[in-house]
Amino acid sequence: METVQLVIEFLGTFAFAISGIRWAASKKFDWFGGYVVGLATAIGGGTIRDVMLGVIPFWMTNSVYMVCTAVALLTVIVFKKAIVKFTNTWFLFDTLGLALFTVAGLQKTLYEGFPFWVAIIMGCITGAAGGVIRDVLINEVPLIFRKEIYAIACMFGGLAYYVCQELGLGVEMTAIISFTIVVVVRLMAVKFHISLPHLRDEESGI
């Protein structure tokens, strides 16, 4: 369980760091600014999760997350032309990070002995909160509050995880299925323009 969780968190850190650094590059941040945004994107959700669960934030016990973000920064710097060439790269890394960290949040919360409804909430926070911090740092309206399906995909992944556990599937298979559900829901929502209704201000007519 712990080994699977660590692997997922490392992969999620790299994916989210790439996403954050690319967005920082679009705002013409310098290398240090890019690293800060990438790191905040990668560890922000997990930090909030761990504080709420009453445990030491995961990155404080292992420096590999800092190193992983540095590797992500170096990757963007070295391969920036190749990355920019593929317009869907930002979205892809963001989606992978969302799915990986959702699974990590679910597993850690259950490992700490909390009920499943708490695990689903923590999975959403772990997956989506880093993106909120990223968007605030680069002065954008957080993606989670806009029309795209984002946190809802995390919820579907959490429900899938619950169903797999009830069916008695192994940890690895459960993690893979939950990860896949988050990715598929997010991709399908964007591809077919599926979104939640907007709130309307009747007084202003917006």
CSV table of C-alpha atoms in Angstrom, one decimal:
chain,number,residue,atom,x,y,z
A,1,MET,CA,0.0,0.0,0.0
A,2,GLU,CA,2.7,2.5,1.0
A,3,THR,CA,4.9,1.6,-2.0
A,4,VAL,CA,2.0,2.1,-4.5
A,5,GLN,CA,1.1,5.4,-2.8
A,6,LEU,CA,4.7,6.7,-3.0
A,7,VAL,CA,5.0,5.8,-6.7
A,8,ILE,CA,1.7,7.6,-7.4
A,9,GLU,CA,2.7,10.7,-5.5
A,10,PHE,CA,6.1,10.9,-7.3
A,11,LEU,CA,4.4,10.6,-10.7
A,12,GLY,CA,1.7,13.1,-9.7
A,13,THR,CA,4.4,15.5,-8.4
A,14,PHE,CA,6.2,15.5,-11.8
A,15,ALA,CA,3.0,15.8,-13.8
A,16,PHE,CA,1.6,18.7,-11.7
A,17,ALA,CA,5.0,20.4,-11.6
A,18,ILE,CA,5.2,20.3,-15.4
A,19,SER,CA,1.7,21.8,-15.6
A,20,GLY,CA,2.5,24.6,-13.2
A,21,ILE,CA,5.8,25.5,-14.8
A,22,ARG,CA,4.3,25.6,-18.2
A,23,TRP,CA,1.6,28.0,-17.0
A,24,ALA,CA,4.3,30.1,-15.3
A,25,ALA,CA,6.2,30.2,-18.6
A,26,SER,CA,3.1,31.4,-20.4
A,27,LYS,CA,3.1,34.4,-18.0
A,28,LYS,CA,6.9,34.9,-18.6
A,29,PHE,CA,8.0,34.1,-15.1
A,30,ASP,CA,11.7,33.6,-14.5
A,31,TRP,CA,13.2,30.2,-13.6
A,32,PHE,CA,12.7,30.7,-9.9
A,33,GLY,CA,9.1,31.9,-10.3
A,34,GLY,CA,8.5,28.8,-12.5
A,35,TYR,CA,9.9,26.5,-9.8
A,36,VAL,CA,7.8,28.1,-7.1
A,37,VAL,CA,4.6,27.8,-9.2
A,38,GLY,CA,5.5,24.2,-10.1
A,39,LEU,CA,6.2,23.3,-6.5
A,40,ALA,CA,3.0,24.9,-5.2
A,41,THR,CA,1.0,23.1,-7.9
A,42,ALA,CA,2.6,19.8,-7.0
A,43,ILE,CA,2.5,19.9,-3.2
A,44,GLY,CA,-0.3,22.3,-2.5
A,45,GLY,CA,-3.2,19.9,-2.5
A,46,GLY,CA,-1.3,17.2,-0.6
A,47,THR,CA,-0.2,19.7,2.0
A,48,ILE,CA,-3.8,20.9,2.6
A,49,ARG,CA,-4.9,17.2,2.8
A,50,ASP,CA,-2.2,16.2,5.3
A,51,VAL,CA,-2.8,19.3,7.6
A,52,MET,CA,-6.6,18.4,7.6
A,53,LEU,CA,-5.8,14.8,8.4
A,54,GLY,CA,-3.4,15.8,11.2
A,55,VAL,CA,-0.3,14.2,9.8
A,56,ILE,CA,3.1,15.7,8.8
A,57,PRO,CA,2.9,17.0,5.2
A,58,PHE,CA,4.4,14.4,2.9
A,59,TRP,CA,7.1,16.6,1.4
A,60,MET,CA,8.6,17.5,4.8
A,61,THR,CA,9.8,13.9,5.3
A,62,ASN,CA,11.3,13.3,1.8
A,63,SER,CA,13.2,15.9,-0.2
A,64,VAL,CA,12.6,13.9,-3.4
A,65,TYR,CA,9.5,16.1,-4.2
A,66,MET,CA,11.7,19.2,-4.3
A,67,VAL,CA,14.2,17.3,-6.6
A,68,CYS,CA,11.3,16.1,-8.7
A,69,THR,CA,10.1,19.6,-9.3
A,70,ALA,CA,13.6,20.7,-10.2
A,71,VAL,CA,13.7,17.9,-12.8
A,72,ALA,CA,10.4,19.1,-14.1
A,73,LEU,CA,11.8,22.6,-14.4
A,74,LEU,CA,14.9,21.3,-16.2
A,75,THR,CA,12.7,19.3,-18.6
A,76,VAL,CA,10.6,22.3,-19.5
A,77,ILE,CA,13.7,24.4,-20.1
A,78,VAL,CA,15.5,21.9,-22.2
A,79,PHE,CA,12.6,20.6,-24.2
A,80,LYS,CA,10.5,23.8,-24.3
A,81,LYS,CA,10.2,23.9,-28.1
A,82,ALA,CA,9.0,20.3,-28.2
A,83,ILE,CA,6.5,20.9,-25.4
A,84,VAL,CA,5.2,24.1,-26.9
A,85,LYS,CA,4.8,22.3,-30.2
A,86,PHE,CA,2.1,20.0,-28.8
A,87,THR,CA,-0.7,22.3,-27.8
A,88,ASN,CA,-2.4,19.6,-25.7
A,89,THR,CA,0.6,19.0,-23.5
A,90,TRP,CA,-0.5,21.4,-20.8
A,91,PHE,CA,-3.9,19.9,-20.6
A,92,LEU,CA,-2.5,16.3,-20.6
A,93,PHE,CA,-0.1,16.9,-17.7
A,94,ASP,CA,-2.7,18.7,-15.7
A,95,THR,CA,-5.1,15.8,-16.2
A,96,LEU,CA,-2.6,13.1,-15.3
A,97,GLY,CA,-1.6,15.1,-12.2
A,98,LEU,CA,-5.2,15.4,-11.2
A,99,ALA,CA,-5.9,11.7,-11.6
A,100,LEU,CA,-2.7,10.6,-9.8
A,101,PHE,CA,-3.1,12.9,-6.9
A,102,THR,CA,-6.8,12.0,-6.5
A,103,VAL,CA,-5.8,8.4,-6.1
A,104,ALA,CA,-3.0,9.3,-3.7
A,105,GLY,CA,-5.4,11.4,-1.6
A,106,LEU,CA,-7.9,8.6,-1.4
A,107,GLN,CA,-5.3,6.0,-0.4
A,108,LYS,CA,-3.7,8.1,2.3
A,109,THR,CA,-7.0,9.1,3.9
A,110,LEU,CA,-8.1,5.4,4.0
A,111,TYR,CA,-4.7,4.4,5.3
A,112,GLU,CA,-5.1,6.9,8.2
A,113,GLY,CA,-8.4,5.2,9.1
A,114,PHE,CA,-10.9,7.8,8.0
A,115,PRO,CA,-14.3,6.8,6.5
A,116,PHE,CA,-14.8,6.7,2.7
A,117,TRP,CA,-16.8,9.9,2.4
A,118,VAL,CA,-13.9,11.8,3.9
A,119,ALA,CA,-11.5,10.0,1.5
A,120,ILE,CA,-13.5,11.2,-1.5
A,121,ILE,CA,-13.3,14.8,-0.2
A,122,MET,CA,-9.6,14.5,0.5
A,123,GLY,CA,-9.1,13.0,-3.0
A,124,CYS,CA,-10.7,16.0,-4.5
A,125,ILE,CA,-8.6,18.4,-2.4
A,126,THR,CA,-5.4,16.5,-3.2
A,127,GLY,CA,-6.1,16.6,-6.9
A,128,ALA,CA,-7.7,20.0,-7.4
A,129,ALA,CA,-6.3,22.4,-4.7
A,130,GLY,CA,-2.8,22.5,-6.2
A,131,GLY,CA,-4.3,23.8,-9.4
A,132,VAL,CA,-6.2,26.5,-7.5
A,133,ILE,CA,-3.0,27.7,-5.8
A,134,ARG,CA,-1.3,27.7,-9.3
A,135,ASP,CA,-4.1,29.8,-10.8
A,136,VAL,CA,-4.0,32.3,-8.0
A,137,LEU,CA,-0.2,32.7,-8.3
A,138,ILE,CA,-0.4,33.3,-12.0
A,139,ASN,CA,-3.4,35.6,-11.6
A,140,GLU,CA,-6.1,33.5,-13.3
A,141,VAL,CA,-9.6,32.5,-12.2
A,142,PRO,CA,-9.1,29.0,-10.7
A,143,LEU,CA,-10.0,26.3,-13.3
A,144,ILE,CA,-12.1,24.5,-10.7
A,145,PHE,CA,-14.5,27.4,-10.5
A,146,ARG,CA,-14.9,27.7,-14.3
A,147,LYS,CA,-17.1,25.7,-16.7
A,148,GLU,CA,-14.7,22.8,-17.2
A,149,ILE,CA,-15.3,19.5,-15.3
A,150,TYR,CA,-12.5,19.3,-12.9
A,151,ALA,CA,-13.3,18.4,-9.2
A,152,ILE,CA,-16.3,16.4,-10.4
A,153,ALA,CA,-13.9,14.1,-12.2
A,154,CYS,CA,-12.1,13.5,-8.9
A,155,MET,CA,-15.5,12.6,-7.3
A,156,PHE,CA,-16.1,10.0,-10.0
A,157,GLY,CA,-12.7,8.6,-9.4
A,158,GLY,CA,-13.4,8.4,-5.7
A,159,LEU,CA,-16.7,6.6,-6.3
A,160,ALA,CA,-15.0,4.2,-8.7
A,161,TYR,CA,-12.4,3.5,-6.0
A,162,TYR,CA,-15.1,2.7,-3.5
A,163,VAL,CA,-16.9,0.3,-5.9
A,164,CYS,CA,-13.6,-1.5,-6.6
A,165,GLN,CA,-12.9,-1.9,-2.9
A,166,GLU,CA,-16.4,-3.3,-2.3
A,167,LEU,CA,-15.8,-5.8,-5.1
A,168,GLY,CA,-12.6,-6.9,-3.4
A,169,LEU,CA,-10.2,-5.9,-6.1
A,170,GLY,CA,-6.5,-5.5,-5.2
A,171,VAL,CA,-5.0,-2.1,-4.4
A,172,GLU,CA,-3.0,-1.8,-7.7
A,173,MET,CA,-6.0,-2.6,-9.9
A,174,THR,CA,-8.3,-0.3,-7.8
A,175,ALA,CA,-5.8,2.5,-8.2
A,176,ILE,CA,-5.5,1.9,-12.0
A,177,ILE,CA,-9.3,1.9,-12.5
A,178,SER,CA,-9.8,5.0,-10.3
A,179,PHE,CA,-7.0,6.8,-12.2
A,180,THR,CA,-8.5,5.8,-15.5
A,181,ILE,CA,-12.0,7.0,-14.5
A,182,VAL,CA,-10.7,10.5,-13.6
A,183,VAL,CA,-8.7,10.8,-16.9
A,184,VAL,CA,-11.6,9.6,-19.0
A,185,VAL,CA,-14.2,11.8,-17.4
A,186,ARG,CA,-12.0,14.9,-17.7
A,187,LEU,CA,-11.1,14.1,-21.4
A,188,MET,CA,-14.7,13.3,-22.4
A,189,ALA,CA,-16.0,16.5,-20.7
A,190,VAL,CA,-13.5,18.6,-22.6
A,191,LYS,CA,-14.0,16.7,-25.9
A,192,PHE,CA,-17.8,16.9,-25.8
A,193,HIS,CA,-18.0,20.3,-24.1
A,194,ILE,CA,-19.8,18.9,-21.0
A,195,SER,CA,-20.0,21.4,-18.2
A,196,LEU,CA,-22.0,22.4,-15.2
A,197,PRO,CA,-24.6,25.2,-15.5
A,198,HIS,CA,-23.3,28.7,-14.7
A,199,LEU,CA,-24.8,30.7,-11.9
A,200,ARG,CA,-26.6,33.7,-13.1
A,201,ASP,CA,-27.0,37.1,-11.5
A,202,GLU,CA,-30.6,38.1,-12.2
A,203,GLU,CA,-30.2,41.6,-11.0
A,204,SER,CA,-27.3,42.4,-13.5
A,205,GLY,CA,-28.7,40.2,-16.2
A,206,ILE,CA,-25.4,38.2,-16.4
